[in-house]
PDB file of C-alpha atoms and ligand atoms in Angstrom:
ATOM      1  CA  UNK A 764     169.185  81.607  19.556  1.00 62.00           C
ATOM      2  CA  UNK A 765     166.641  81.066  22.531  1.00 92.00           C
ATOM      3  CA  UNK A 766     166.206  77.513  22.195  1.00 96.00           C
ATOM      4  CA  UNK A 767     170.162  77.415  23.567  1.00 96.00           C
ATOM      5  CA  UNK A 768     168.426  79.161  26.733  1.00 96.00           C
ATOM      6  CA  UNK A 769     165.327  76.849  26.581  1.00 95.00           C
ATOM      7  CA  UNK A 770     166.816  73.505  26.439  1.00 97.00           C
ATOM      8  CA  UNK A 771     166.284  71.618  29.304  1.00 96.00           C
ATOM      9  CA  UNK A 772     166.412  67.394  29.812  1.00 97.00           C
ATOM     10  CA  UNK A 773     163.110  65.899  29.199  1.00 97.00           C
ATOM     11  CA  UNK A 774     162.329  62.894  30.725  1.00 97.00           C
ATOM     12  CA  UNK A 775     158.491  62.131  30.774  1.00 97.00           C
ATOM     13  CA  UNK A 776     156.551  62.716  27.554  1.00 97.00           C
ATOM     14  CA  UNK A 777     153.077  62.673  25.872  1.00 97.00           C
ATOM     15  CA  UNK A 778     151.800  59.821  24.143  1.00 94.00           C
ATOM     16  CA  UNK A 779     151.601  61.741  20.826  1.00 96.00           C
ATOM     17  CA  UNK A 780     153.144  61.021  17.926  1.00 97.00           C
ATOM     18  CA  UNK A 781     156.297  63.451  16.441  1.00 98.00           C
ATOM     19  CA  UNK A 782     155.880  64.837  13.010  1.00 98.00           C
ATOM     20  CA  UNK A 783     158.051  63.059  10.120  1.00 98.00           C
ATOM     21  CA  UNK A 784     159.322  66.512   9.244  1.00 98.00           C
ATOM     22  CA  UNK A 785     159.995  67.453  12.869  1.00 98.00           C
ATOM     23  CA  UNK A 786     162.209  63.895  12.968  1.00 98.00           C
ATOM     24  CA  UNK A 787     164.116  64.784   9.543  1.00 98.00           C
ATOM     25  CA  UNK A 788     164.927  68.787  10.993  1.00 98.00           C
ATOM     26  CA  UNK A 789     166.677  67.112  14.205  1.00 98.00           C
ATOM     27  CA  UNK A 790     168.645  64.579  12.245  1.00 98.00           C
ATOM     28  CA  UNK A 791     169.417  67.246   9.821  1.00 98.00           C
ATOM     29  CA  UNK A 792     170.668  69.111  12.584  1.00 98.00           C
ATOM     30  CA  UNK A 793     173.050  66.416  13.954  1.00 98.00           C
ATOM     31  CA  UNK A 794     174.311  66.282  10.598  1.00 98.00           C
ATOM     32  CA  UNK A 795     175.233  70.141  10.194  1.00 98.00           C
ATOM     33  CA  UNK A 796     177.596  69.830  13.370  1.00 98.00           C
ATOM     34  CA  UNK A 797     180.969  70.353  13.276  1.00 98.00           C
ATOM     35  CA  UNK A 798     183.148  67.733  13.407  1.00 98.00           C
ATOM     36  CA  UNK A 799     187.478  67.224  12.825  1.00 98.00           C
ATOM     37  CA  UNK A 800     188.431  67.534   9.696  1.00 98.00           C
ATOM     38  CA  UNK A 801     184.923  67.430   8.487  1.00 98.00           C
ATOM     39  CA  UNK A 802     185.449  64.021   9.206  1.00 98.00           C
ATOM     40  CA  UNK A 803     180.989  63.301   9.808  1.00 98.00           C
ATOM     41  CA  UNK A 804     181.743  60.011  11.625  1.00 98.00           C
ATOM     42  CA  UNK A 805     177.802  59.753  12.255  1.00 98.00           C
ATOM     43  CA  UNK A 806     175.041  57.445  11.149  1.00 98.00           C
ATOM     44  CA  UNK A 807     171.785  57.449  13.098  1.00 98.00           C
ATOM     45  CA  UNK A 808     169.265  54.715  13.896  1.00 98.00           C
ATOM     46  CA  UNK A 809     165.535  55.920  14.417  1.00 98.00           C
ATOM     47  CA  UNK A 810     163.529  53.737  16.784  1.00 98.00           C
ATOM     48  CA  UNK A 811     159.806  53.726  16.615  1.00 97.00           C
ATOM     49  CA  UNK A 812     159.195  50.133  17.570  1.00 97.00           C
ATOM     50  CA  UNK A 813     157.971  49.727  21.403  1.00 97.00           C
ATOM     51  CA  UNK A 814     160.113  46.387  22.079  1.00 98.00           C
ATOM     52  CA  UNK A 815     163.206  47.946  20.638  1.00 98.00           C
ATOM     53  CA  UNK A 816     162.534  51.345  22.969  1.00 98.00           C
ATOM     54  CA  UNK A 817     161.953  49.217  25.991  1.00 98.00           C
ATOM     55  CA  UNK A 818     165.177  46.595  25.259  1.00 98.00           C
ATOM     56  CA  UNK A 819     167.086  50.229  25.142  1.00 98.00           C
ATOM     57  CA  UNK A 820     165.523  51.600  28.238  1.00 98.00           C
ATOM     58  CA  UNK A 821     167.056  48.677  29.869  1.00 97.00           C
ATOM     59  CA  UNK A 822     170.432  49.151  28.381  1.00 97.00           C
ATOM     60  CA  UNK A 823     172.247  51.302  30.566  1.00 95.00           C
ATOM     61  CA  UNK A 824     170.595  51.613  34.691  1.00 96.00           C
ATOM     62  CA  UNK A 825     170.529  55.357  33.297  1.00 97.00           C
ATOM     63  CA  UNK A 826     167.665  55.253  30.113  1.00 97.00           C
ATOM     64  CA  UNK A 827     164.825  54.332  31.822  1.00 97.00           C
ATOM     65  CA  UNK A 828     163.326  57.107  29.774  1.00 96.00           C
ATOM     66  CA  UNK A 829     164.103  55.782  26.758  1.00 97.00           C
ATOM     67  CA  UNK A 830     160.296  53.499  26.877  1.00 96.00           C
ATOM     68  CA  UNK A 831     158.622  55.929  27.605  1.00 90.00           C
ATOM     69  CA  UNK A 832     159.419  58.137  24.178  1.00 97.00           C
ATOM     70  CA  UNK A 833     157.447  58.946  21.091  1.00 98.00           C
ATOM     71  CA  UNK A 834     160.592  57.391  19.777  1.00 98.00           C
ATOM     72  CA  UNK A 835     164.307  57.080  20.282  1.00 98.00           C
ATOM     73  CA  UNK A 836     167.355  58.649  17.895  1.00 98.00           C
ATOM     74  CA  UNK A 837     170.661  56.364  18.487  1.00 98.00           C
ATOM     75  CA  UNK A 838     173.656  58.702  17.063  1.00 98.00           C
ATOM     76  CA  UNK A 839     176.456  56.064  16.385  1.00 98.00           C
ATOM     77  CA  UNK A 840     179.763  56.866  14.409  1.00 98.00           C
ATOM     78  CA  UNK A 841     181.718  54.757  12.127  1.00 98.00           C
ATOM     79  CA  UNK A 842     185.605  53.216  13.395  1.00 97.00           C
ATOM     80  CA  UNK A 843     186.918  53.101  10.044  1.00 96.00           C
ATOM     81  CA  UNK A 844     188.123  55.580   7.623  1.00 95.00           C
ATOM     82  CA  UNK A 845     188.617  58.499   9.884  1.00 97.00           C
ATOM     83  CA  UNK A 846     190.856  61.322   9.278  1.00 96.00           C
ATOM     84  CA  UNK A 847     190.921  61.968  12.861  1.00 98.00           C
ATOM     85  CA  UNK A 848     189.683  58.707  15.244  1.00 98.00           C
ATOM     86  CA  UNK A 849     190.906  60.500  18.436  1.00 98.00           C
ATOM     87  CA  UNK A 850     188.163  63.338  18.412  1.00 98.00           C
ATOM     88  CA  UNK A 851     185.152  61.288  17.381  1.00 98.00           C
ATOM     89  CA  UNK A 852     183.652  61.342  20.534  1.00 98.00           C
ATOM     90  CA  UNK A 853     184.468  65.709  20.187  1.00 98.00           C
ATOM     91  CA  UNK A 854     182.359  65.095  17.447  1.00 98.00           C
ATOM     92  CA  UNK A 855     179.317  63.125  18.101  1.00 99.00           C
ATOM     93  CA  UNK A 856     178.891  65.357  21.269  1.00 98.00           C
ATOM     94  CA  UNK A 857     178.554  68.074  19.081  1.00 98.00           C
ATOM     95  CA  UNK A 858     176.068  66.761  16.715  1.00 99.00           C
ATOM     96  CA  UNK A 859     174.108  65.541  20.198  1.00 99.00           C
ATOM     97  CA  UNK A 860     173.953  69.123  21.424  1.00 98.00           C
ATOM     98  CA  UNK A 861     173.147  70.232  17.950  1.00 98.00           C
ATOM     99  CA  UNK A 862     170.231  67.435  18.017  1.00 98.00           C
ATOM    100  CA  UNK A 863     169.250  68.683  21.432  1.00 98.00           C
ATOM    101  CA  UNK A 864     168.697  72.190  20.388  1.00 98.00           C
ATOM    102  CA  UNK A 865     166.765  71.843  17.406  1.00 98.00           C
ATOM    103  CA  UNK A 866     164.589  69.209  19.773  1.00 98.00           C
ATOM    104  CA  UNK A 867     163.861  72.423  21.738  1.00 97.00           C
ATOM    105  CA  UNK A 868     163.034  74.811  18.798  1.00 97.00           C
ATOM    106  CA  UNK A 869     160.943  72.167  17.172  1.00 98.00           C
ATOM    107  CA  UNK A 870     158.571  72.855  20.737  1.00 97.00           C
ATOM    108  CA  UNK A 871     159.360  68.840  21.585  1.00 98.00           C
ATOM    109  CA  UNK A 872     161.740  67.501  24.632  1.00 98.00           C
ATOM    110  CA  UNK A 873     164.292  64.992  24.556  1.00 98.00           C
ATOM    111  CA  UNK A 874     167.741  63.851  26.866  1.00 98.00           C
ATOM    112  CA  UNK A 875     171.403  63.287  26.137  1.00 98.00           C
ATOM    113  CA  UNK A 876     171.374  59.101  27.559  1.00 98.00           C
ATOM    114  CA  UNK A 877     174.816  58.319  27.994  1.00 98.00           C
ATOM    115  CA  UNK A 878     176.224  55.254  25.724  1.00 98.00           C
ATOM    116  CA  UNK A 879     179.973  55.736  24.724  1.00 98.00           C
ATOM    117  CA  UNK A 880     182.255  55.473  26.367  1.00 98.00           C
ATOM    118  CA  UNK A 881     181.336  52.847  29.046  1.00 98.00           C
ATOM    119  CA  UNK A 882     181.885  49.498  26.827  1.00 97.00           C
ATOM    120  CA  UNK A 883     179.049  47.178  28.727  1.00 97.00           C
ATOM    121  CA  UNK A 884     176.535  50.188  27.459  1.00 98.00           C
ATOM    122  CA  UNK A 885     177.958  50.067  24.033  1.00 98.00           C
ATOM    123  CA  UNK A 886     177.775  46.423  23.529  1.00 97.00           C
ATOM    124  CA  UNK A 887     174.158  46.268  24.976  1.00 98.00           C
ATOM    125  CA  UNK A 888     173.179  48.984  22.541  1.00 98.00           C
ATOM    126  CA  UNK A 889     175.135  47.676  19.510  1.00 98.00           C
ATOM    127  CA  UNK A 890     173.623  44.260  20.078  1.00 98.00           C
ATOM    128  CA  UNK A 891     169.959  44.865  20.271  1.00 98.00           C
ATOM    129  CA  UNK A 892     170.300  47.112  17.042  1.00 98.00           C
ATOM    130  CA  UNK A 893     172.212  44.440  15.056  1.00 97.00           C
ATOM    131  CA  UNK A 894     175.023  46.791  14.737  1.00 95.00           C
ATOM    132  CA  UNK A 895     177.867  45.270  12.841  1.00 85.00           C
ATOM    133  CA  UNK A 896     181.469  45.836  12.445  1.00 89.00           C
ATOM    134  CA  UNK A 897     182.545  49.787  11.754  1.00 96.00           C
ATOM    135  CA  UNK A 898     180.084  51.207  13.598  1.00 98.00           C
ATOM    136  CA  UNK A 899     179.420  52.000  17.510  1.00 98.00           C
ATOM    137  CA  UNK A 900     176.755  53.361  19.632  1.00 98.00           C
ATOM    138  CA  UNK A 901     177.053  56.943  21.046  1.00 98.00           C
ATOM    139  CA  UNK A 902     174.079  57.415  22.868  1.00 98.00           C
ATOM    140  CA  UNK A 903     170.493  57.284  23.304  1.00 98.00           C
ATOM    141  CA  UNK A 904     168.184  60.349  22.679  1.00 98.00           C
ATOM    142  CA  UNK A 905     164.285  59.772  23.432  1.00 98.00           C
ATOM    143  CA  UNK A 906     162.111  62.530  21.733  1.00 98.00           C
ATOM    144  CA  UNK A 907     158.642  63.458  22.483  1.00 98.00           C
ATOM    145  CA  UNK A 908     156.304  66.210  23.758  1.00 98.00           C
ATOM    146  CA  UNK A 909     157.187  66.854  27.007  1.00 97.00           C
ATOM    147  CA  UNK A 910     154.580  65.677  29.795  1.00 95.00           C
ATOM    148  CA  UNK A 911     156.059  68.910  31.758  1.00 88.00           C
ATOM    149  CA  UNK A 912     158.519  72.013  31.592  1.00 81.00           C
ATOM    150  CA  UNK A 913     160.711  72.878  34.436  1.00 85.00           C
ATOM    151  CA  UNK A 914     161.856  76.814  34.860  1.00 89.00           C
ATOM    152  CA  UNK A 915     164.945  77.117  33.132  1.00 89.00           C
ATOM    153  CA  UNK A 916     167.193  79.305  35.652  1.00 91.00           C
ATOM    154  CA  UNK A 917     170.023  81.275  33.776  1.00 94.00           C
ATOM    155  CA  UNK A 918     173.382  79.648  34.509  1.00 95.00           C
ATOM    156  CA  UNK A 919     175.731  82.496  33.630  1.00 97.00           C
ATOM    157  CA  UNK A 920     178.623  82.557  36.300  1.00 97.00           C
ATOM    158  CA  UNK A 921     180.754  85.717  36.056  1.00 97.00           C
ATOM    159  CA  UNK A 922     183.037  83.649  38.604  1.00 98.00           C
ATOM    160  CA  UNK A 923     184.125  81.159  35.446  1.00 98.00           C
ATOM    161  CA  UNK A 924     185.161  84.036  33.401  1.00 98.00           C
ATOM    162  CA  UNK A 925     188.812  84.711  32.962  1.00 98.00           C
ATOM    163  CA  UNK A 926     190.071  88.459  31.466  1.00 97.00           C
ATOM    164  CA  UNK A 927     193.273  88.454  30.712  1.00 96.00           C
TER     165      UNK A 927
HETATM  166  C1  FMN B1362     177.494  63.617  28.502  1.00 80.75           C
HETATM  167  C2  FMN B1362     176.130  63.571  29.144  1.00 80.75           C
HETATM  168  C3  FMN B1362     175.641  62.375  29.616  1.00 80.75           C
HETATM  169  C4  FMN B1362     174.363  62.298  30.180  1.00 80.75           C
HETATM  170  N1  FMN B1362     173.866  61.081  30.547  1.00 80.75           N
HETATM  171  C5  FMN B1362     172.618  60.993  31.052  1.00 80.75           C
HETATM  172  C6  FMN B1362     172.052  59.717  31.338  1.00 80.75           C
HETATM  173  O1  FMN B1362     172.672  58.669  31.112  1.00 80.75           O
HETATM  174  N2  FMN B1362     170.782  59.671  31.844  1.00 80.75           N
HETATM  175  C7  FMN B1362     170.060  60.823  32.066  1.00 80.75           C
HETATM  176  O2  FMN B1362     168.921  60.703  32.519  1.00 80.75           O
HETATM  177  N3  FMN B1362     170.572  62.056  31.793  1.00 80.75           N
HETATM  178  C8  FMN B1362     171.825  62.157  31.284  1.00 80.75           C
HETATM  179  N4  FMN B1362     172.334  63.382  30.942  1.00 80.75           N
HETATM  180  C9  FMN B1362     171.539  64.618  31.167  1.00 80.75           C
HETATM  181  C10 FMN B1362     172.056  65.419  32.373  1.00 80.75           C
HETATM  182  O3  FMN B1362     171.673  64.760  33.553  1.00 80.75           O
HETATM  183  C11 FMN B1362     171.500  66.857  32.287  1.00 80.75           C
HETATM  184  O4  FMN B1362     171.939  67.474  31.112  1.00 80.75           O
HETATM  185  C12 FMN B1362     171.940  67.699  33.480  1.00 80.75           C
HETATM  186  O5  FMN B1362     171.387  67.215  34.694  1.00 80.75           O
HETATM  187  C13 FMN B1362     171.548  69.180  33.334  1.00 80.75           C
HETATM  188  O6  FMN B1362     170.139  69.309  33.176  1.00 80.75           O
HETATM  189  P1  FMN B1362     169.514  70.006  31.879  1.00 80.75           P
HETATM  190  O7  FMN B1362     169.910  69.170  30.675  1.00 80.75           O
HETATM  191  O8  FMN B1362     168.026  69.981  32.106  1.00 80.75           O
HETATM  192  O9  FMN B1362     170.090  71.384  31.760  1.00 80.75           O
HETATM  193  C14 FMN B1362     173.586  63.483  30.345  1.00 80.75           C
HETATM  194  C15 FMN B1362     174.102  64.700  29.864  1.00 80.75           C
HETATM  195  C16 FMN B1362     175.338  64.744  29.253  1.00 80.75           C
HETATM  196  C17 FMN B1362     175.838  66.069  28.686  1.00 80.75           C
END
């Protein structure tokens, strides 16, 4: 799958809007991740409102990209009535990645903000969303068209693979 190859963090984006349909493929992505058990701990929040984007760009000193965004996906996952609590965070990372992918093959840009697990982030995050009890913050993904593409340079290290 080339988008795997083309990914790359996107920071800076167009003001243009993002298709509905482009929106529902990336959620519907982040929902066809793996997870324990099949345990789906996720729910997602969709942020198109400018205030809300700029209160999250100011949530962690690291998502100062979130304002600048056609909008923002917040993957959060429930506390209670897991199968398996102790890889939830296993979890959400893969339906983030997931997300990320299909951001690429949709031709749009977007950046794994970091959330969970620092707890300040999580309660800033939680709080300007109105997030109640069961459910926590994971991170912060801004979408858009990217403003810009960087080279992406193949990674492949021969020196990280062990034969046995
Ligand atoms: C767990 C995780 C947390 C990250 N947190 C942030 C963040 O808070 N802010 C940010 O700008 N980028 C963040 N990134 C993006 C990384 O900086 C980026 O993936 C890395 O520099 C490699 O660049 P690439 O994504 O373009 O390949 C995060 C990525 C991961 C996987």
């Amino acid at each position: 799958m080339n988008a795997i190859f083309e990914r790359q963090s996107v920071r800076r984006f167009e003001s243009r809007e993002v298709e509905t349909e482009k929106t529902d493929a990336i959620l519907r992505a982040g929902m066809s991740a793996p997870s324990g058990g099949n345990q789906r701990p996720w729910e997602f929040y969709v942020i198109n409102d400018k205030d809300t984007m700029e209160r999250l760009a100011g949530s962690s000193p690291y998502a100062v990209s979130a304002a600048d965004a056609a909008l923002v996906i917040v993957p959060c996952f429930r506390t209670e009535g897991l199968i398996y609590p102790e890889l939830v965070y296993m979890d959400m990372s893969a339906c983030v990645e997931n997300m990320l992918i299909e951001i690429t093959a949709q031709g749009l840009g977007g950046v794994w903000l970091s959330i969970a697990p620092y707890e300040d982030r999580m309660q800033n995050v939680d709080e300007i969303l109105g997030i109640g009890d069961g459910l926590r913050s994971f991170a912060l993904i801004p979408v858009g068209y990217p403003e810009m593409k960087r080279t992406v340079t193949d990674r492949y290290d021969k020196n990280r693979v062990h034969e046995i």
